[in-house]
mmCIF file of C-alpha atoms and ligand atoms in Angstrom:
data_model
loop_
_atom_site.group_PDB
_atom_site.id
_atom_site.type_symbol
_atom_site.label_atom_id
_atom_site.label_comp_id
_atom_site.label_asym_id
_atom_site.label_seq_id
_atom_site.Cartn_x
_atom_site.Cartn_y
_atom_site.Cartn_z
ATOM 1 C CA MET A 1 -44.482 -184.220 34.653
ATOM 2 C CA PRO A 2 -43.652 -181.659 37.064
ATOM 3 C CA SER A 3 -44.984 -178.090 36.591
ATOM 4 C CA ALA A 4 -42.002 -175.760 35.347
ATOM 5 C CA LYS A 5 -41.325 -172.228 36.622
ATOM 6 C CA ARG A 6 -40.970 -171.003 33.120
ATOM 7 C CA SER A 7 -40.734 -172.190 29.619
ATOM 8 C CA LYS A 8 -38.552 -171.220 26.841
ATOM 9 C CA ILE A 9 -37.977 -171.402 23.044
ATOM 10 C CA ALA A 10 -35.206 -173.896 22.788
ATOM 11 C CA ALA A 11 -34.834 -173.596 19.067
ATOM 12 C CA PHE A 12 -36.349 -172.565 15.938
ATOM 13 C CA GLY A 13 -36.362 -174.061 12.420
ATOM 14 C CA SER A 14 -37.574 -172.434 8.879
ATOM 15 C CA ALA A 15 -38.328 -174.021 5.488
ATOM 16 C CA PHE A 16 -39.679 -172.379 2.454
ATOM 17 C CA PRO A 17 -40.331 -173.885 -0.871
ATOM 18 C CA GLU A 18 -37.861 -173.315 -3.451
ATOM 19 C CA GLN A 19 -39.861 -171.772 -6.210
ATOM 20 C CA VAL A 20 -39.582 -168.104 -6.339
ATOM 21 C CA LEU A 21 -42.141 -165.753 -7.533
ATOM 22 C CA THR A 22 -40.898 -162.101 -8.331
ATOM 23 C CA ASN A 23 -43.016 -158.979 -8.839
ATOM 24 C CA LEU A 24 -41.955 -159.211 -12.454
ATOM 25 C CA ASP A 25 -43.422 -162.710 -12.633
ATOM 26 C CA LEU A 26 -46.725 -161.128 -11.189
ATOM 27 C CA GLU A 27 -46.749 -158.565 -13.799
ATOM 28 C CA LYS A 28 -46.978 -161.216 -16.413
ATOM 29 C CA ILE A 29 -50.292 -162.747 -14.945
ATOM 30 C CA VAL A 30 -52.137 -159.815 -13.276
ATOM 31 C CA ASP A 31 -52.253 -156.004 -13.917
ATOM 32 C CA THR A 32 -49.926 -154.862 -11.254
ATOM 33 C CA SER A 33 -46.339 -153.516 -11.442
ATOM 34 C CA ASP A 34 -43.269 -154.008 -9.453
ATOM 35 C CA GLN A 35 -43.126 -150.529 -8.547
ATOM 36 C CA TRP A 36 -46.722 -150.617 -6.984
ATOM 37 C CA ILE A 37 -45.931 -153.854 -5.140
ATOM 38 C CA SER A 38 -42.556 -152.489 -3.861
ATOM 39 C CA GLU A 39 -43.864 -149.094 -2.910
ATOM 40 C CA ARG A 40 -46.974 -150.073 -1.087
ATOM 41 C CA THR A 41 -45.868 -153.392 0.462
ATOM 42 C CA GLY A 42 -42.067 -153.558 0.506
ATOM 43 C CA ILE A 43 -42.382 -156.990 -1.248
ATOM 44 C CA ARG A 44 -40.097 -158.093 -3.919
ATOM 45 C CA GLU A 45 -40.606 -161.603 -4.168
ATOM 46 C CA ARG A 46 -42.191 -164.440 -2.355
ATOM 47 C CA ARG A 47 -41.976 -168.503 -2.318
ATOM 48 C CA LYS A 48 -44.788 -170.568 -3.657
ATOM 49 C CA LEU A 49 -45.302 -174.180 -3.240
ATOM 50 C CA ARG A 50 -45.193 -176.448 -6.453
ATOM 51 C CA ASP A 51 -48.240 -178.427 -7.380
ATOM 52 C CA ASN A 52 -46.629 -181.673 -5.683
ATOM 53 C CA GLU A 53 -45.607 -180.071 -2.577
ATOM 54 C CA GLN A 54 -47.856 -179.529 0.527
ATOM 55 C CA ASN A 55 -47.904 -177.499 3.591
ATOM 56 C CA SER A 56 -46.968 -180.323 5.965
ATOM 57 C CA ASP A 57 -43.871 -180.695 3.573
ATOM 58 C CA ILE A 58 -42.379 -177.302 4.748
ATOM 59 C CA ALA A 59 -43.905 -177.544 8.262
ATOM 60 C CA ALA A 60 -41.992 -180.990 8.794
ATOM 61 C CA ALA A 61 -38.867 -179.901 7.387
ATOM 62 C CA ALA A 62 -38.970 -176.649 9.785
ATOM 63 C CA ALA A 63 -40.172 -178.838 12.839
ATOM 64 C CA LEU A 64 -37.117 -181.279 12.225
ATOM 65 C CA GLN A 65 -34.620 -178.388 12.125
ATOM 66 C CA ALA A 66 -36.089 -177.012 15.157
ATOM 67 C CA LEU A 67 -35.615 -180.508 17.031
ATOM 68 C CA GLU A 68 -32.018 -181.130 15.711
ATOM 69 C CA ARG A 69 -31.034 -177.706 16.665
ATOM 70 C CA ALA A 70 -32.525 -178.318 20.147
ATOM 71 C CA GLY A 71 -31.127 -182.033 20.410
ATOM 72 C CA VAL A 72 -34.524 -183.558 20.962
ATOM 73 C CA SER A 73 -35.857 -186.599 18.734
ATOM 74 C CA PRO A 74 -39.162 -186.706 17.302
ATOM 75 C CA MET A 75 -40.179 -189.495 19.814
ATOM 76 C CA GLU A 76 -39.641 -187.028 22.478
ATOM 77 C CA VAL A 77 -42.237 -184.582 21.297
ATOM 78 C CA ASP A 78 -45.292 -184.557 23.546
ATOM 79 C CA CYS A 79 -47.417 -182.076 21.750
ATOM 80 C CA ILE A 80 -47.496 -180.540 18.154
ATOM 81 C CA LEU A 81 -49.462 -177.356 17.556
ATOM 82 C CA GLY A 82 -50.082 -176.712 13.937
ATOM 83 C CA CYS A 83 -50.757 -172.963 13.386
ATOM 84 C CA THR A 84 -52.200 -172.366 10.196
ATOM 85 C CA THR A 85 -55.313 -171.204 8.076
ATOM 86 C CA THR A 86 -54.176 -173.318 5.121
ATOM 87 C CA PRO A 87 -53.727 -177.017 6.267
ATOM 88 C CA ASP A 88 -53.280 -179.715 3.685
ATOM 89 C CA ARG A 89 -56.863 -181.097 4.468
ATOM 90 C CA TRP A 90 -59.718 -180.020 6.656
ATOM 91 C CA MET A 91 -59.094 -183.248 8.505
ATOM 92 C CA PRO A 92 -56.914 -184.499 9.915
ATOM 93 C CA SER A 93 -54.945 -181.447 11.020
ATOM 94 C CA LEU A 94 -51.785 -180.151 9.642
ATOM 95 C CA ALA A 95 -50.361 -181.019 12.990
ATOM 96 C CA SER A 96 -51.190 -184.744 12.486
ATOM 97 C CA ALA A 97 -49.912 -184.773 9.101
ATOM 98 C CA VAL A 98 -46.411 -183.324 10.396
ATOM 99 C CA GLN A 99 -46.695 -185.846 13.221
ATOM 100 C CA ALA A 100 -46.742 -188.648 10.702
ATOM 101 C CA LYS A 101 -43.943 -186.870 8.509
ATOM 102 C CA ILE A 102 -41.299 -186.423 11.188
ATOM 103 C CA GLY A 103 -42.137 -189.677 13.102
ATOM 104 C CA ALA A 104 -43.298 -188.435 16.158
ATOM 105 C CA ASN A 105 -45.062 -191.489 16.889
ATOM 106 C CA ASN A 106 -45.282 -191.614 20.613
ATOM 107 C CA GLY A 107 -48.874 -190.639 21.027
ATOM 108 C CA ALA A 108 -48.170 -187.118 21.006
ATOM 109 C CA THR A 109 -51.199 -184.672 21.122
ATOM 110 C CA ALA A 110 -51.530 -182.859 17.833
ATOM 111 C CA TYR A 111 -53.990 -180.353 16.825
ATOM 112 C CA ASP A 112 -54.314 -177.224 14.937
ATOM 113 C CA VAL A 113 -54.537 -173.524 15.941
ATOM 114 C CA LEU A 114 -56.464 -170.970 13.627
ATOM 115 C CA THR A 115 -55.940 -167.580 14.579
ATOM 116 C CA ALA A 116 -54.699 -166.397 11.072
ATOM 117 C CA CYS A 117 -51.518 -164.434 11.232
ATOM 118 C CA ALA A 118 -51.545 -164.538 15.305
ATOM 119 C CA GLY A 119 -51.498 -168.351 14.770
ATOM 120 C CA TRP A 120 -47.853 -168.746 16.029
ATOM 121 C CA MET A 121 -48.124 -166.428 18.699
ATOM 122 C CA THR A 122 -51.453 -168.105 19.865
ATOM 123 C CA GLY A 123 -49.723 -171.577 19.765
ATOM 124 C CA LEU A 124 -46.730 -170.295 21.540
ATOM 125 C CA GLN A 125 -49.156 -168.925 24.345
ATOM 126 C CA ALA A 126 -50.680 -172.416 24.737
ATOM 127 C CA ALA A 127 -47.292 -174.040 24.569
ATOM 128 C CA ASP A 128 -46.053 -171.736 27.405
ATOM 129 C CA ALA A 129 -49.053 -172.548 29.661
ATOM 130 C CA TYR A 130 -48.964 -176.328 28.896
ATOM 131 C CA VAL A 131 -45.288 -176.487 29.987
ATOM 132 C CA ARG A 132 -45.458 -174.276 33.103
ATOM 133 C CA ALA A 133 -48.593 -176.370 34.210
ATOM 134 C CA GLY A 134 -46.556 -179.539 33.540
ATOM 135 C CA VAL A 135 -48.961 -180.957 31.119
ATOM 136 C CA TYR A 136 -46.387 -181.430 28.307
ATOM 137 C CA LYS A 137 -42.613 -181.112 28.272
ATOM 138 C CA ASN A 138 -41.653 -180.821 24.560
ATOM 139 C CA VAL A 139 -44.094 -178.789 22.591
ATOM 140 C CA LEU A 140 -43.643 -177.972 18.872
ATOM 141 C CA VAL A 141 -45.251 -174.662 17.624
ATOM 142 C CA ILE A 142 -45.235 -174.635 13.894
ATOM 143 C CA GLY A 143 -46.448 -171.526 11.994
ATOM 144 C CA SER A 144 -46.727 -172.787 8.435
ATOM 145 C CA GLU A 145 -48.990 -171.758 5.378
ATOM 146 C CA ALA A 146 -49.629 -172.720 1.870
ATOM 147 C CA LEU A 147 -51.422 -169.489 1.153
ATOM 148 C CA SER A 148 -50.879 -169.648 -2.505
ATOM 149 C CA ARG A 149 -53.446 -172.296 -2.784
ATOM 150 C CA PHE A 150 -56.067 -169.689 -1.619
ATOM 151 C CA LEU A 151 -55.248 -166.756 -3.556
ATOM 152 C CA ASN A 152 -57.355 -165.777 -6.342
ATOM 153 C CA TRP A 153 -54.467 -165.089 -8.848
ATOM 154 C CA LYS A 154 -56.736 -162.887 -11.054
ATOM 155 C CA ASP A 155 -57.201 -160.569 -7.965
ATOM 156 C CA ARG A 156 -54.198 -158.084 -7.901
ATOM 157 C CA THR A 157 -55.431 -156.573 -4.378
ATOM 158 C CA THR A 158 -54.399 -159.849 -2.683
ATOM 159 C CA CYS A 159 -52.340 -162.339 -4.739
ATOM 160 C CA VAL A 160 -49.415 -159.957 -4.724
ATOM 161 C CA LEU A 161 -49.306 -159.887 -0.898
ATOM 162 C CA PHE A 162 -48.924 -163.349 0.414
ATOM 163 C CA GLY A 163 -46.421 -166.309 0.251
ATOM 164 C CA ASP A 164 -45.828 -169.855 1.379
ATOM 165 C CA GLY A 165 -43.564 -170.643 4.188
ATOM 166 C CA ALA A 166 -42.967 -172.461 7.552
ATOM 167 C CA GLY A 167 -41.186 -171.366 11.125
ATOM 168 C CA ALA A 168 -41.172 -173.916 14.037
ATOM 169 C CA SER A 169 -40.170 -173.521 17.487
ATOM 170 C CA LEU A 170 -39.655 -176.018 20.430
ATOM 171 C CA VAL A 171 -40.913 -174.705 23.663
ATOM 172 C CA THR A 172 -39.564 -176.699 26.669
ATOM 173 C CA PRO A 173 -39.471 -176.154 30.527
ATOM 174 C CA ALA A 174 -37.111 -173.467 31.871
ATOM 175 C CA ASN A 175 -35.859 -171.587 34.827
ATOM 176 C CA VAL A 176 -35.850 -167.753 35.350
ATOM 177 C CA GLY A 177 -33.153 -166.481 33.242
ATOM 178 C CA ASP A 178 -32.611 -169.102 31.010
ATOM 179 C CA PRO A 179 -31.842 -168.548 27.423
ATOM 180 C CA GLY A 180 -34.913 -168.274 25.322
ATOM 181 C CA GLU A 181 -37.090 -167.623 28.290
ATOM 182 C CA ILE A 182 -40.601 -166.733 27.231
ATOM 183 C CA LEU A 183 -41.319 -163.540 29.346
ATOM 184 C CA GLU A 184 -44.748 -162.252 28.316
ATOM 185 C CA LEU A 185 -47.580 -163.203 25.858
ATOM 186 C CA ILE A 186 -50.744 -161.450 25.213
ATOM 187 C CA VAL A 187 -53.166 -162.719 22.541
ATOM 188 C CA HIS A 188 -56.410 -160.728 21.708
ATOM 189 C CA SER A 189 -59.424 -161.370 19.368
ATOM 190 C CA ASP A 190 -62.365 -159.225 18.411
ATOM 191 C CA GLY A 191 -64.990 -161.369 16.173
ATOM 192 C CA ARG A 192 -66.985 -158.269 15.143
ATOM 193 C CA TYR A 193 -64.523 -157.728 12.376
ATOM 194 C CA GLY A 194 -64.377 -161.220 10.862
ATOM 195 C CA ASP A 195 -65.745 -159.930 7.626
ATOM 196 C CA ILE A 196 -62.784 -157.489 6.762
ATOM 197 C CA LEU A 197 -60.207 -160.499 6.197
ATOM 198 C CA ASP A 198 -61.807 -163.758 5.373
ATOM 199 C CA LEU A 199 -61.866 -166.818 3.475
ATOM 200 C CA PRO A 200 -65.740 -167.444 3.090
ATOM 201 C CA GLY A 201 -66.217 -170.559 0.829
ATOM 202 C CA CYS A 202 -65.753 -174.154 1.419
ATOM 203 C CA GLY A 203 -66.609 -173.984 5.061
ATOM 204 C CA SER A 204 -69.736 -175.337 6.740
ATOM 205 C CA GLN A 205 -71.564 -172.069 5.863
ATOM 206 C CA MET A 206 -70.967 -172.241 2.093
ATOM 207 C CA PRO A 207 -70.174 -175.857 1.093
ATOM 208 C CA PRO A 208 -68.245 -176.279 -2.236
ATOM 209 C CA SER A 209 -70.839 -175.624 -5.202
ATOM 210 C CA LEU A 210 -70.542 -174.235 -8.485
ATOM 211 C CA ALA A 211 -71.710 -170.798 -7.209
ATOM 212 C CA VAL A 212 -68.935 -170.657 -4.538
ATOM 213 C CA LEU A 213 -66.360 -171.251 -7.190
ATOM 214 C CA GLU A 214 -67.954 -169.026 -9.753
ATOM 215 C CA ASN A 215 -67.937 -166.178 -7.203
ATOM 216 C CA ASN A 216 -64.273 -166.741 -6.000
ATOM 217 C CA LEU A 217 -65.295 -167.522 -2.700
ATOM 218 C CA GLN A 218 -62.793 -170.321 -2.078
ATOM 219 C CA TYR A 219 -60.031 -167.496 -1.807
ATOM 220 C CA ILE A 220 -58.919 -165.079 0.597
ATOM 221 C CA ARG A 221 -60.655 -161.573 0.418
ATOM 222 C CA MET A 222 -59.491 -158.434 2.218
ATOM 223 C CA ASN A 223 -60.481 -154.915 2.754
ATOM 224 C CA GLY A 224 -56.950 -153.972 2.751
ATOM 225 C CA GLN A 225 -57.521 -150.343 4.239
ATOM 226 C CA GLU A 226 -59.706 -151.198 6.971
ATOM 227 C CA VAL A 227 -57.235 -154.089 8.152
ATOM 228 C CA TYR A 228 -54.383 -151.700 7.936
ATOM 229 C CA LYS A 229 -56.042 -149.354 10.374
ATOM 230 C CA HIS A 230 -56.894 -152.004 12.840
ATOM 231 C CA ALA A 231 -53.384 -153.523 12.433
ATOM 232 C CA VAL A 232 -51.425 -150.318 13.277
ATOM 233 C CA ARG A 233 -53.878 -149.509 16.152
ATOM 234 C CA ASN A 234 -53.887 -152.894 17.768
ATOM 235 C CA MET A 235 -50.093 -153.790 17.420
ATOM 236 C CA VAL A 236 -49.238 -150.463 18.941
ATOM 237 C CA ALA A 237 -51.545 -150.964 21.824
ATOM 238 C CA VAL A 238 -50.620 -154.814 22.652
ATOM 239 C CA CYS A 239 -46.991 -154.009 22.616
ATOM 240 C CA GLU A 240 -47.429 -151.114 24.948
ATOM 241 C CA GLU A 241 -49.627 -153.592 27.165
ATOM 242 C CA ALA A 242 -46.820 -156.333 26.891
ATOM 243 C CA LEU A 243 -44.111 -153.659 27.872
ATOM 244 C CA ALA A 244 -46.149 -152.309 30.855
ATOM 245 C CA ARG A 245 -46.744 -155.816 32.291
ATOM 246 C CA ARG A 246 -43.146 -156.342 32.414
ATOM 247 C CA LYS A 247 -42.340 -152.890 33.548
ATOM 248 C CA LEU A 248 -40.039 -152.535 30.370
ATOM 249 C CA THR A 249 -39.450 -149.384 28.312
ATOM 250 C CA VAL A 250 -38.813 -149.531 24.327
ATOM 251 C CA GLU A 251 -35.308 -148.308 25.027
ATOM 252 C CA GLN A 252 -34.692 -151.711 27.011
ATOM 253 C CA ILE A 253 -35.644 -153.815 24.069
ATOM 254 C CA ASP A 254 -32.926 -154.854 21.597
ATOM 255 C CA TRP A 255 -35.109 -156.065 18.741
ATOM 256 C CA PHE A 256 -38.833 -155.842 17.398
ATOM 257 C CA VAL A 257 -39.912 -158.529 15.359
ATOM 258 C CA PRO A 258 -43.274 -157.607 13.814
ATOM 259 C CA HIS A 259 -45.573 -159.642 11.701
ATOM 260 C CA GLN A 260 -44.145 -159.334 8.180
ATOM 261 C CA ALA A 261 -47.388 -158.044 6.238
ATOM 262 C CA ASN A 262 -46.417 -154.880 4.700
ATOM 263 C CA ILE A 263 -43.355 -152.533 5.234
ATOM 264 C CA ARG A 264 -45.405 -149.430 5.572
ATOM 265 C CA ILE A 265 -47.458 -151.065 8.686
ATOM 266 C CA ILE A 266 -43.933 -152.050 10.016
ATOM 267 C CA GLU A 267 -42.340 -148.809 9.776
ATOM 268 C CA THR A 268 -45.743 -146.991 11.193
ATOM 269 C CA VAL A 269 -45.976 -149.367 14.214
ATOM 270 C CA GLY A 270 -42.049 -149.050 14.772
ATOM 271 C CA LYS A 271 -42.316 -145.181 14.451
ATOM 272 C CA LYS A 272 -45.452 -144.870 17.005
ATOM 273 C CA LEU A 273 -43.559 -146.995 19.467
ATOM 274 C CA ASN A 274 -40.427 -145.029 18.930
ATOM 275 C CA PHE A 275 -38.064 -148.081 17.834
ATOM 276 C CA PRO A 276 -34.996 -146.812 16.083
ATOM 277 C CA THR A 277 -35.027 -148.545 12.432
ATOM 278 C CA GLU A 278 -31.889 -150.584 13.125
ATOM 279 C CA LYS A 279 -33.886 -152.317 15.852
ATOM 280 C CA VAL A 280 -36.685 -153.711 13.549
ATOM 281 C CA ALA A 281 -36.439 -157.033 11.905
ATOM 282 C CA ILE A 282 -37.608 -157.076 8.357
ATOM 283 C CA ASN A 283 -37.848 -159.988 5.702
ATOM 284 C CA VAL A 284 -41.069 -159.109 4.169
ATOM 285 C CA HIS A 285 -39.032 -158.185 0.941
ATOM 286 C CA LYS A 286 -38.042 -161.714 0.508
ATOM 287 C CA TYR A 287 -41.120 -163.778 1.356
ATOM 288 C CA GLY A 288 -44.079 -161.520 1.628
ATOM 289 C CA ASN A 289 -46.793 -162.146 4.217
ATOM 290 C CA THR A 290 -46.625 -165.908 5.186
ATOM 291 C CA SER A 291 -49.090 -165.234 7.679
ATOM 292 C CA ALA A 292 -48.575 -167.574 10.829
ATOM 293 C CA ALA A 293 -44.888 -168.196 9.557
ATOM 294 C CA THR A 294 -43.744 -164.597 9.645
ATOM 295 C CA ILE A 295 -42.509 -164.171 13.118
ATOM 296 C CA PRO A 296 -40.820 -167.427 13.769
ATOM 297 C CA THR A 297 -39.125 -167.341 10.301
ATOM 298 C CA CYS A 298 -38.039 -163.652 10.828
ATOM 299 C CA PHE A 299 -37.020 -164.342 14.302
ATOM 300 C CA ASP A 300 -34.925 -167.476 13.282
ATOM 301 C CA GLU A 301 -33.269 -165.633 10.119
ATOM 302 C CA TYR A 302 -32.135 -162.889 12.655
ATOM 303 C CA VAL A 303 -30.695 -165.417 15.094
ATOM 304 C CA GLN A 304 -29.039 -167.417 12.330
ATOM 305 C CA THR A 305 -27.460 -164.304 10.936
ATOM 306 C CA GLY A 306 -26.036 -163.306 14.242
ATOM 307 C CA LYS A 307 -28.236 -160.227 14.586
ATOM 308 C CA ILE A 308 -30.381 -161.381 17.506
ATOM 309 C CA LYS A 309 -27.924 -162.541 20.099
ATOM 310 C CA ARG A 310 -28.309 -164.532 23.399
ATOM 311 C CA GLY A 311 -29.657 -162.223 26.279
ATOM 312 C CA ASP A 312 -31.296 -159.771 23.900
ATOM 313 C CA LEU A 313 -34.809 -158.747 24.723
ATOM 314 C CA VAL A 314 -37.063 -159.281 21.875
ATOM 315 C CA LEU A 315 -40.644 -157.704 21.303
ATOM 316 C CA MET A 316 -43.004 -159.561 18.961
ATOM 317 C CA THR A 317 -46.405 -158.430 17.630
ATOM 318 C CA THR A 318 -48.885 -159.657 14.977
ATOM 319 C CA PHE A 319 -52.118 -159.065 13.457
ATOM 320 C CA GLY A 320 -54.385 -161.160 11.378
ATOM 321 C CA GLY A 321 -58.099 -162.310 10.504
ATOM 322 C CA GLY A 322 -60.314 -162.800 13.361
ATOM 323 C CA LEU A 323 -59.583 -160.190 13.968
ATOM 324 C CA THR A 324 -56.836 -161.399 16.027
ATOM 325 C CA TRP A 325 -53.777 -159.651 17.549
ATOM 326 C CA ALA A 326 -50.926 -160.344 19.899
ATOM 327 C CA GLY A 327 -47.894 -159.132 21.560
ATOM 328 C CA GLY A 328 -44.977 -161.032 23.427
ATOM 329 C CA ILE A 329 -41.493 -160.715 24.811
ATOM 330 C CA VAL A 330 -38.679 -163.265 24.743
ATOM 331 C CA ARG A 331 -35.402 -163.083 26.392
ATOM 332 C CA TRP A 332 -33.154 -164.784 23.711
HETATM 333 O O1 UT7 B 401 -51.686 -160.219 7.972
HETATM 334 C C1 UT7 B 401 -52.580 -159.134 7.737
HETATM 335 C C2 UT7 B 401 -52.928 -158.917 6.193
HETATM 336 N N1 UT7 B 401 -53.303 -157.867 5.673
HETATM 337 C C3 UT7 B 401 -52.661 -156.825 5.596
HETATM 338 O O2 UT7 B 401 -51.490 -156.468 6.459
HETATM 339 C C4 UT7 B 401 -53.107 -155.663 4.658
HETATM 340 C C5 UT7 B 401 -53.187 -154.423 5.086
HETATM 341 N N2 UT7 B 401 -53.320 -153.279 3.903
HETATM 342 C C6 UT7 B 401 -52.445 -152.926 3.228
HETATM 343 O O3 UT7 B 401 -51.069 -153.284 3.604
HETATM 344 C C7 UT7 B 401 -52.673 -151.974 2.020
HETATM 345 O O4 UT7 B 401 -54.052 -151.610 2.257
HETATM 346 C C8 UT7 B 401 -52.516 -152.570 0.555
HETATM 347 C C9 UT7 B 401 -51.257 -152.981 0.353
HETATM 348 C C10 UT7 B 401 -53.294 -154.001 0.818
HETATM 349 C C11 UT7 B 401 -53.237 -151.610 -0.372
HETATM 350 O O5 UT7 B 401 -52.459 -150.344 -0.403
HETATM 351 P P1 UT7 B 401 -53.413 -149.119 -0.337
HETATM 352 O O6 UT7 B 401 -52.363 -147.864 -0.288
HETATM 353 O O7 UT7 B 401 -54.332 -149.287 0.724
HETATM 354 O O8 UT7 B 401 -54.160 -149.326 -1.717
HETATM 355 P P2 UT7 B 401 -55.525 -149.059 -2.085
HETATM 356 O O9 UT7 B 401 -56.317 -150.322 -1.458
HETATM 357 O O10 UT7 B 401 -56.045 -147.752 -1.574
HETATM 358 O O11 UT7 B 401 -55.624 -149.067 -3.625
HETATM 359 C C12 UT7 B 401 -54.997 -147.835 -4.265
HETATM 360 C C13 UT7 B 401 -55.103 -148.274 -5.887
HETATM 361 C C14 UT7 B 401 -56.291 -148.633 -6.204
HETATM 362 O O12 UT7 B 401 -56.751 -147.986 -7.561
HETATM 363 P P3 UT7 B 401 -57.394 -146.674 -7.677
HETATM 364 O O13 UT7 B 401 -58.909 -147.125 -7.136
HETATM 365 O O14 UT7 B 401 -56.880 -145.544 -6.691
HETATM 366 O O15 UT7 B 401 -57.478 -146.393 -9.218
HETATM 367 C C15 UT7 B 401 -56.222 -150.115 -6.462
HETATM 368 O O16 UT7 B 401 -57.116 -150.669 -7.495
HETATM 369 O O17 UT7 B 401 -54.281 -149.245 -6.048
HETATM 370 C C16 UT7 B 401 -54.863 -150.043 -6.877
HETATM 371 N N3 UT7 B 401 -54.236 -151.531 -6.669
HETATM 372 C C17 UT7 B 401 -53.191 -151.849 -7.363
HETATM 373 N N4 UT7 B 401 -52.519 -151.544 -8.327
HETATM 374 C C18 UT7 B 401 -51.687 -152.336 -8.823
HETATM 375 C C19 UT7 B 401 -54.499 -152.303 -5.648
HETATM 376 N N5 UT7 B 401 -53.518 -153.364 -5.803
HETATM 377 C C20 UT7 B 401 -52.799 -153.416 -6.748
HETATM 378 C C21 UT7 B 401 -51.759 -153.876 -7.505
HETATM 379 N N6 UT7 B 401 -51.190 -153.349 -8.459
HETATM 380 N N7 UT7 B 401 -51.529 -155.089 -6.915
#
């Protein structure tokens, strides 16, 4: 396959489970209030998979929508990256499960990317490199999560924050200046802070056991305040790094699409970067934190509703367990 000068996001697709869980619903199952959740996080409701639905169902639906919008058939897909912390099974990968569900049965490479909330941007960086190196032509990058399956519904400090959802993107070869061109992608990690946001149980360190279950170690744990501090500092820094690399200023950016974890983090990062609020994309109130799915689904929503227009410069940033964080710029 010939190498390409650039790569582009040819299309997005999104899918959410139908079941809605509002803050008032949560008030009935845990000691919390709509007021606390709204004021501290901006979240009003989130989506939750039903028992008979899987992560791969929404991931496949989002992937098919992206392929249809791009006019590419599943058999033309060369590589599928499942960006997730919550695959259907530890093995095979979410990407393999999606491959079977969408009928991408041409031997395409399929594997998962685990960098928590930075998953989709990490996958996008790999896809961009693959396409530009001529390794693959059509790469599906899917950020998709079934976080509700890994939440302790008795722990009010975590269960109110997260939701399920899937955002897919198709990355293809491009020329300089093509719509959707990926201009910059930076992904960082610092493993020293792995303990402040983790899912400790049922991995090889702590295989499933009664003790693991009794201590709720099969669920997501988080030191919210520590995460908050690192999130703000690192997202601001990586955005400045991405802008500097491209010799762009905030004034030249049309839209800021940050990770949708918490409205206060979004507002603080936006303010520190000097973004006017009308340039900041937000949908955390509807879906909560869907981890690797937040940026592709929010970007997609703003494109579908005509807010992000062709030619707009879009700055994205994210932050998650690892610790991981990323920044990137796309000319839509
Ligand atoms: O993708 C990255 C994922 N993670 C994040 O983005 C999380 C970053 N952190 C945050 O967004 C915030 O730290 C939280 C929203 C998680 C928490 O907000 P906070 O302002 O840092 O609250 P806090 O942890 O300091 O807790 C304040 C109080 C505590 O009560 P006391 O000790 O003051 O009596 C908590 O027990 O709020 C209590 N609390 C709650 N109350 C009602 C904690 N969770 C809840 C809840 N409902 N759901």
